[in-house]
């Protein structure tokens, strides 16, 4: 089994009194947060910032302290079984227009309830719920 680690960010922005979360449509069909594989020598924060810039063009991110959630899953890629860990942070942006890269098919900003329906995998829904709980205490 091949071990992989990715890092990403649950990105949100405020619109009027609402918090909107950013989801990307991955080419394999799922809707998920911004993330990508770690490169040699990077910290998880550095990977998350780099992938956010590459995949969305967003650079004005402000991290929310005390949020770091890890999920794990297995999948097949080119005949190999991959065990992947993904670390997610939480951060705010003021950017509304997203410039998605060739690695994704679409993006959407959604409030918590609609994002919970749109997010494909249960482990990502758990991350989203933890983000929402922290934000509803902090904001
Ligand atoms: N192992 C590999 N080695 C080298 N290059 C690779 C590679 N895998 C993909 N690539 C290529 O590298 C590029 C992406 O690089 P990155 O952008 O760096 O990678 P990533 O977002 O972390 O993941 P990726 O999009 O690959 O897959 P994901 O885990 O979401 O989704 C992967 C599978 O897991 C499933 N999945 C995703 N999230 C899940 C979750 N939360 N729970 C359970 N299953 C999940 C998906 O349905 C899908 O089947 C792609 O262009 C791709 O062609």
PDB file of C-alpha atoms and ligand atoms in Angstrom:
ATOM      1  CA  UNK A   1       0.000   0.000   0.000  1.00  0.00           C
ATOM      2  CA  UNK A   2       1.243   3.490  -0.837  1.00  0.00           C
ATOM      3  CA  UNK A   3       1.011   6.187   1.848  1.00  0.00           C
ATOM      4  CA  UNK A   4       0.082   9.732   0.820  1.00  0.00           C
ATOM      5  CA  UNK A   5      -0.520  12.925   2.768  1.00  0.00           C
ATOM      6  CA  UNK A   6      -2.431  15.948   1.544  1.00  0.00           C
ATOM      7  CA  UNK A   7      -3.357  19.189   3.242  1.00  0.00           C
ATOM      8  CA  UNK A   8      -6.182  21.581   2.579  1.00  0.00           C
ATOM      9  CA  UNK A   9      -8.409  24.314   3.908  1.00  0.00           C
ATOM     10  CA  UNK A  10     -12.064  24.704   4.712  1.00  0.00           C
ATOM     11  CA  UNK A  11     -12.319  28.191   3.214  1.00  0.00           C
ATOM     12  CA  UNK A  12     -15.173  30.502   4.129  1.00  0.00           C
ATOM     13  CA  UNK A  13     -16.221  34.080   3.483  1.00  0.00           C
ATOM     14  CA  UNK A  14     -18.858  36.288   5.043  1.00  0.00           C
ATOM     15  CA  UNK A  15     -21.711  37.695   2.976  1.00  0.00           C
ATOM     16  CA  UNK A  16     -24.073  39.927   4.929  1.00  0.00           C
ATOM     17  CA  UNK A  17     -24.691  37.891   8.072  1.00  0.00           C
ATOM     18  CA  UNK A  18     -24.066  34.527   6.407  1.00  0.00           C
ATOM     19  CA  UNK A  19     -20.985  32.308   6.373  1.00  0.00           C
ATOM     20  CA  UNK A  20     -20.393  30.666   2.986  1.00  0.00           C
ATOM     21  CA  UNK A  21     -18.066  27.698   2.508  1.00  0.00           C
ATOM     22  CA  UNK A  22     -16.113  26.926  -0.673  1.00  0.00           C
ATOM     23  CA  UNK A  23     -16.448  23.503  -2.306  1.00  0.00           C
ATOM     24  CA  UNK A  24     -14.686  22.268  -5.445  1.00  0.00           C
ATOM     25  CA  UNK A  25     -15.971  19.683  -7.923  1.00  0.00           C
ATOM     26  CA  UNK A  26     -13.223  17.084  -8.384  1.00  0.00           C
ATOM     27  CA  UNK A  27     -12.878  15.310 -11.751  1.00  0.00           C
ATOM     28  CA  UNK A  28     -13.623  11.943 -10.110  1.00  0.00           C
ATOM     29  CA  UNK A  29     -17.064  13.347  -9.243  1.00  0.00           C
ATOM     30  CA  UNK A  30     -16.916  14.330  -5.586  1.00  0.00           C
ATOM     31  CA  UNK A  31     -17.408  17.769  -4.020  1.00  0.00           C
ATOM     32  CA  UNK A  32     -14.792  18.570  -1.410  1.00  0.00           C
ATOM     33  CA  UNK A  33     -12.627  21.330   0.069  1.00  0.00           C
ATOM     34  CA  UNK A  34      -9.437  22.681  -1.455  1.00  0.00           C
ATOM     35  CA  UNK A  35      -6.547  20.269  -0.881  1.00  0.00           C
ATOM     36  CA  UNK A  36      -3.506  18.702  -2.494  1.00  0.00           C
ATOM     37  CA  UNK A  37      -0.529  16.473  -1.957  1.00  0.00           C
ATOM     38  CA  UNK A  38       2.379  17.594   0.213  1.00  0.00           C
ATOM     39  CA  UNK A  39       5.684  18.284  -1.511  1.00  0.00           C
ATOM     40  CA  UNK A  40       9.044  17.385   0.027  1.00  0.00           C
ATOM     41  CA  UNK A  41      10.090  19.836   2.756  1.00  0.00           C
ATOM     42  CA  UNK A  42       6.673  21.441   3.142  1.00  0.00           C
ATOM     43  CA  UNK A  43       4.704  21.774   6.359  1.00  0.00           C
ATOM     44  CA  UNK A  44       0.984  21.028   6.172  1.00  0.00           C
ATOM     45  CA  UNK A  45       0.260  24.779   6.450  1.00  0.00           C
ATOM     46  CA  UNK A  46       2.581  25.531   3.522  1.00  0.00           C
ATOM     47  CA  UNK A  47       0.932  22.827   1.395  1.00  0.00           C
ATOM     48  CA  UNK A  48      -2.523  24.145   2.230  1.00  0.00           C
ATOM     49  CA  UNK A  49      -1.558  27.729   1.295  1.00  0.00           C
ATOM     50  CA  UNK A  50       0.150  26.632  -1.947  1.00  0.00           C
ATOM     51  CA  UNK A  51      -2.718  24.387  -3.032  1.00  0.00           C
ATOM     52  CA  UNK A  52      -5.264  27.098  -2.255  1.00  0.00           C
ATOM     53  CA  UNK A  53      -3.402  29.527  -4.506  1.00  0.00           C
ATOM     54  CA  UNK A  54      -2.934  26.945  -7.291  1.00  0.00           C
ATOM     55  CA  UNK A  55      -6.480  25.575  -7.221  1.00  0.00           C
ATOM     56  CA  UNK A  56      -8.489  28.751  -6.553  1.00  0.00           C
ATOM     57  CA  UNK A  57      -6.244  31.806  -7.012  1.00  0.00           C
ATOM     58  CA  UNK A  58      -7.093  32.802  -3.415  1.00  0.00           C
ATOM     59  CA  UNK A  59      -4.179  34.310  -1.502  1.00  0.00           C
ATOM     60  CA  UNK A  60      -5.877  36.488   1.155  1.00  0.00           C
ATOM     61  CA  UNK A  61      -6.488  33.767   3.698  1.00  0.00           C
ATOM     62  CA  UNK A  62      -6.599  34.292   7.448  1.00  0.00           C
ATOM     63  CA  UNK A  63      -6.392  31.072   9.455  1.00  0.00           C
ATOM     64  CA  UNK A  64      -8.760  30.448  12.357  1.00  0.00           C
ATOM     65  CA  UNK A  65      -6.730  29.244  15.338  1.00  0.00           C
ATOM     66  CA  UNK A  66      -7.265  25.872  17.015  1.00  0.00           C
ATOM     67  CA  UNK A  67      -8.659  24.087  13.983  1.00  0.00           C
ATOM     68  CA  UNK A  68      -6.792  21.096  12.561  1.00  0.00           C
ATOM     69  CA  UNK A  69      -8.795  18.044  11.485  1.00  0.00           C
ATOM     70  CA  UNK A  70      -7.361  14.869   9.959  1.00  0.00           C
ATOM     71  CA  UNK A  71      -9.266  12.340   7.854  1.00  0.00           C
ATOM     72  CA  UNK A  72      -8.099   9.094   6.254  1.00  0.00           C
ATOM     73  CA  UNK A  73      -9.332   6.978   3.350  1.00  0.00           C
ATOM     74  CA  UNK A  74      -8.212   4.313   0.861  1.00  0.00           C
ATOM     75  CA  UNK A  75      -8.614   4.286  -2.907  1.00  0.00           C
ATOM     76  CA  UNK A  76      -7.173   2.642  -6.023  1.00  0.00           C
ATOM     77  CA  UNK A  77      -5.026   4.694  -8.413  1.00  0.00           C
ATOM     78  CA  UNK A  78      -3.437   3.115 -11.492  1.00  0.00           C
ATOM     79  CA  UNK A  79      -3.698  -0.352  -9.957  1.00  0.00           C
ATOM     80  CA  UNK A  80      -2.164   0.647  -6.594  1.00  0.00           C
ATOM     81  CA  UNK A  81      -3.970   0.814  -3.270  1.00  0.00           C
ATOM     82  CA  UNK A  82      -3.408   4.254  -1.728  1.00  0.00           C
ATOM     83  CA  UNK A  83      -3.893   5.062   1.950  1.00  0.00           C
ATOM     84  CA  UNK A  84      -4.308   8.798   2.218  1.00  0.00           C
ATOM     85  CA  UNK A  85      -4.330  11.190   5.172  1.00  0.00           C
ATOM     86  CA  UNK A  86      -5.622  14.715   4.705  1.00  0.00           C
ATOM     87  CA  UNK A  87      -5.141  17.525   7.234  1.00  0.00           C
ATOM     88  CA  UNK A  88      -7.644  20.375   7.002  1.00  0.00           C
ATOM     89  CA  UNK A  89      -7.299  23.873   8.397  1.00  0.00           C
ATOM     90  CA  UNK A  90      -9.964  26.570   8.543  1.00  0.00           C
ATOM     91  CA  UNK A  91      -9.479  30.030   7.042  1.00  0.00           C
ATOM     92  CA  UNK A  92     -11.394  33.118   5.968  1.00  0.00           C
ATOM     93  CA  UNK A  93     -11.060  34.949   2.667  1.00  0.00           C
ATOM     94  CA  UNK A  94     -12.632  38.109   1.253  1.00  0.00           C
ATOM     95  CA  UNK A  95     -12.254  36.815  -2.311  1.00  0.00           C
ATOM     96  CA  UNK A  96     -15.519  35.945  -4.020  1.00  0.00           C
ATOM     97  CA  UNK A  97     -14.405  35.198  -7.581  1.00  0.00           C
ATOM     98  CA  UNK A  98     -12.533  31.901  -7.708  1.00  0.00           C
ATOM     99  CA  UNK A  99     -10.170  30.999 -10.554  1.00  0.00           C
ATOM    100  CA  UNK A 100     -10.229  27.206 -10.557  1.00  0.00           C
ATOM    101  CA  UNK A 101      -7.337  25.301 -12.106  1.00  0.00           C
ATOM    102  CA  UNK A 102      -7.559  22.501 -14.670  1.00  0.00           C
ATOM    103  CA  UNK A 103      -7.647  20.049 -11.726  1.00  0.00           C
ATOM    104  CA  UNK A 104     -11.295  20.871 -10.959  1.00  0.00           C
ATOM    105  CA  UNK A 105     -14.530  21.184 -12.859  1.00  0.00           C
ATOM    106  CA  UNK A 106     -16.408  23.787 -10.866  1.00  0.00           C
ATOM    107  CA  UNK A 107     -16.716  25.594  -7.546  1.00  0.00           C
ATOM    108  CA  UNK A 108     -19.550  26.787  -5.364  1.00  0.00           C
ATOM    109  CA  UNK A 109     -20.023  28.940  -2.243  1.00  0.00           C
ATOM    110  CA  UNK A 110     -22.704  27.494   0.054  1.00  0.00           C
ATOM    111  CA  UNK A 111     -24.047  28.018   3.527  1.00  0.00           C
ATOM    112  CA  UNK A 112     -23.534  25.254   6.079  1.00  0.00           C
ATOM    113  CA  UNK A 113     -26.776  23.338   5.455  1.00  0.00           C
ATOM    114  CA  UNK A 114     -26.477  23.261   1.670  1.00  0.00           C
ATOM    115  CA  UNK A 115     -22.743  22.540   1.872  1.00  0.00           C
ATOM    116  CA  UNK A 116     -23.535  19.558   4.107  1.00  0.00           C
ATOM    117  CA  UNK A 117     -25.821  18.184   1.393  1.00  0.00           C
ATOM    118  CA  UNK A 118     -23.345  18.919  -1.413  1.00  0.00           C
ATOM    119  CA  UNK A 119     -20.187  17.533   0.242  1.00  0.00           C
ATOM    120  CA  UNK A 120     -19.824  13.960  -0.942  1.00  0.00           C
ATOM    121  CA  UNK A 121     -18.013  12.052   1.806  1.00  0.00           C
ATOM    122  CA  UNK A 122     -19.102  11.637   5.438  1.00  0.00           C
ATOM    123  CA  UNK A 123     -15.598  12.330   6.800  1.00  0.00           C
ATOM    124  CA  UNK A 124     -15.589  15.691   4.983  1.00  0.00           C
ATOM    125  CA  UNK A 125     -19.073  16.450   6.369  1.00  0.00           C
ATOM    126  CA  UNK A 126     -17.667  15.849   9.866  1.00  0.00           C
ATOM    127  CA  UNK A 127     -14.858  18.340   9.159  1.00  0.00           C
ATOM    128  CA  UNK A 128     -17.430  20.874   7.937  1.00  0.00           C
ATOM    129  CA  UNK A 129     -19.566  20.428  11.057  1.00  0.00           C
ATOM    130  CA  UNK A 130     -16.538  20.982  13.316  1.00  0.00           C
ATOM    131  CA  UNK A 131     -15.702  24.136  11.343  1.00  0.00           C
ATOM    132  CA  UNK A 132     -19.270  25.409  11.685  1.00  0.00           C
ATOM    133  CA  UNK A 133     -19.287  24.688  15.435  1.00  0.00           C
ATOM    134  CA  UNK A 134     -16.036  26.590  15.983  1.00  0.00           C
ATOM    135  CA  UNK A 135     -17.192  29.536  13.858  1.00  0.00           C
ATOM    136  CA  UNK A 136     -20.544  29.792  15.578  1.00  0.00           C
ATOM    137  CA  UNK A 137     -18.705  30.119  18.904  1.00  0.00           C
ATOM    138  CA  UNK A 138     -16.014  32.490  17.608  1.00  0.00           C
ATOM    139  CA  UNK A 139     -17.925  34.926  15.348  1.00  0.00           C
TER     140      UNK A 139
HETATM  141  N1  LIG B   1      -1.869   8.517  -6.097  1.00  0.00           N
HETATM  142  C1  LIG B   1      -1.540   9.427  -7.039  1.00  0.00           C
HETATM  143  N2  LIG B   1      -0.247   9.567  -7.419  1.00  0.00           N
HETATM  144  C2  LIG B   1       0.091  10.489  -8.345  1.00  0.00           C
HETATM  145  N3  LIG B   1      -0.793  11.322  -8.944  1.00  0.00           N
HETATM  146  C3  LIG B   1      -2.070  11.215  -8.580  1.00  0.00           C
HETATM  147  C4  LIG B   1      -2.502  10.277  -7.628  1.00  0.00           C
HETATM  148  N4  LIG B   1      -3.837  10.386  -7.464  1.00  0.00           N
HETATM  149  C5  LIG B   1      -4.215  11.373  -8.312  1.00  0.00           C
HETATM  150  N5  LIG B   1      -3.180  11.871  -8.989  1.00  0.00           N
HETATM  151  C6  LIG B   1      -3.189  12.979  -9.929  1.00  0.00           C
HETATM  152  O1  LIG B   1      -2.724  14.128  -9.181  1.00  0.00           O
HETATM  153  C7  LIG B   1      -3.628  15.240  -9.339  1.00  0.00           C
HETATM  154  C8  LIG B   1      -4.202  15.709  -7.993  1.00  0.00           C
HETATM  155  O2  LIG B   1      -3.183  16.093  -7.188  1.00  0.00           O
HETATM  156  P1  LIG B   1      -3.465  16.927  -5.870  1.00  0.00           P
HETATM  157  O3  LIG B   1      -4.403  18.069  -6.112  1.00  0.00           O
HETATM  158  O4  LIG B   1      -2.150  17.243  -5.278  1.00  0.00           O
HETATM  159  O5  LIG B   1      -4.208  15.828  -4.952  1.00  0.00           O
HETATM  160  P2  LIG B   1      -5.485  15.810  -4.043  1.00  0.00           P
HETATM  161  O6  LIG B   1      -6.382  16.964  -4.282  1.00  0.00           O
HETATM  162  O7  LIG B   1      -5.060  15.546  -2.632  1.00  0.00           O
HETATM  163  O8  LIG B   1      -6.255  14.507  -4.475  1.00  0.00           O
HETATM  164  P3  LIG B   1      -6.798  13.961  -5.842  1.00  0.00           P
HETATM  165  O9  LIG B   1      -7.561  14.997  -6.562  1.00  0.00           O
HETATM  166  O10 LIG B   1      -5.710  13.291  -6.549  1.00  0.00           O
HETATM  167  O11 LIG B   1      -7.735  12.805  -5.304  1.00  0.00           O
HETATM  168  P4  LIG B   1      -8.738  12.648  -4.073  1.00  0.00           P
HETATM  169  O12 LIG B   1      -8.002  12.233  -2.850  1.00  0.00           O
HETATM  170  O13 LIG B   1      -9.648  13.812  -3.908  1.00  0.00           O
HETATM  171  O14 LIG B   1      -9.599  11.433  -4.601  1.00  0.00           O
HETATM  172  C9  LIG B   1      -8.993  10.170  -4.823  1.00  0.00           C
HETATM  173  C10 LIG B   1     -10.023   9.075  -4.649  1.00  0.00           C
HETATM  174  O15 LIG B   1     -10.444   9.052  -3.303  1.00  0.00           O
HETATM  175  C11 LIG B   1     -11.845   9.258  -3.205  1.00  0.00           C
HETATM  176  N6  LIG B   1     -12.038  10.195  -2.099  1.00  0.00           N
HETATM  177  C12 LIG B   1     -11.769  11.533  -2.108  1.00  0.00           C
HETATM  178  N7  LIG B   1     -12.052  12.089  -0.916  1.00  0.00           N
HETATM  179  C13 LIG B   1     -12.493  11.077  -0.119  1.00  0.00           C
HETATM  180  C14 LIG B   1     -12.935  11.028   1.234  1.00  0.00           C
HETATM  181  N8  LIG B   1     -12.986  12.139   1.987  1.00  0.00           N
HETATM  182  N9  LIG B   1     -13.304   9.832   1.743  1.00  0.00           N
HETATM  183  C15 LIG B   1     -13.277   8.706   0.981  1.00  0.00           C
HETATM  184  N10 LIG B   1     -12.869   8.685  -0.323  1.00  0.00           N
HETATM  185  C16 LIG B   1     -12.483   9.860  -0.862  1.00  0.00           C
HETATM  186  C17 LIG B   1     -12.293   9.851  -4.527  1.00  0.00           C
HETATM  187  O16 LIG B   1     -13.592   9.470  -4.861  1.00  0.00           O
HETATM  188  C18 LIG B   1     -11.289   9.278  -5.493  1.00  0.00           C
HETATM  189  O17 LIG B   1     -11.720   8.009  -5.927  1.00  0.00           O
HETATM  190  C19 LIG B   1      -4.779  14.778 -10.189  1.00  0.00           C
HETATM  191  O18 LIG B   1      -4.713  15.507 -11.380  1.00  0.00           O
HETATM  192  C20 LIG B   1      -4.577  13.289 -10.421  1.00  0.00           C
HETATM  193  O19 LIG B   1      -4.602  13.022 -11.807  1.00  0.00           O
END
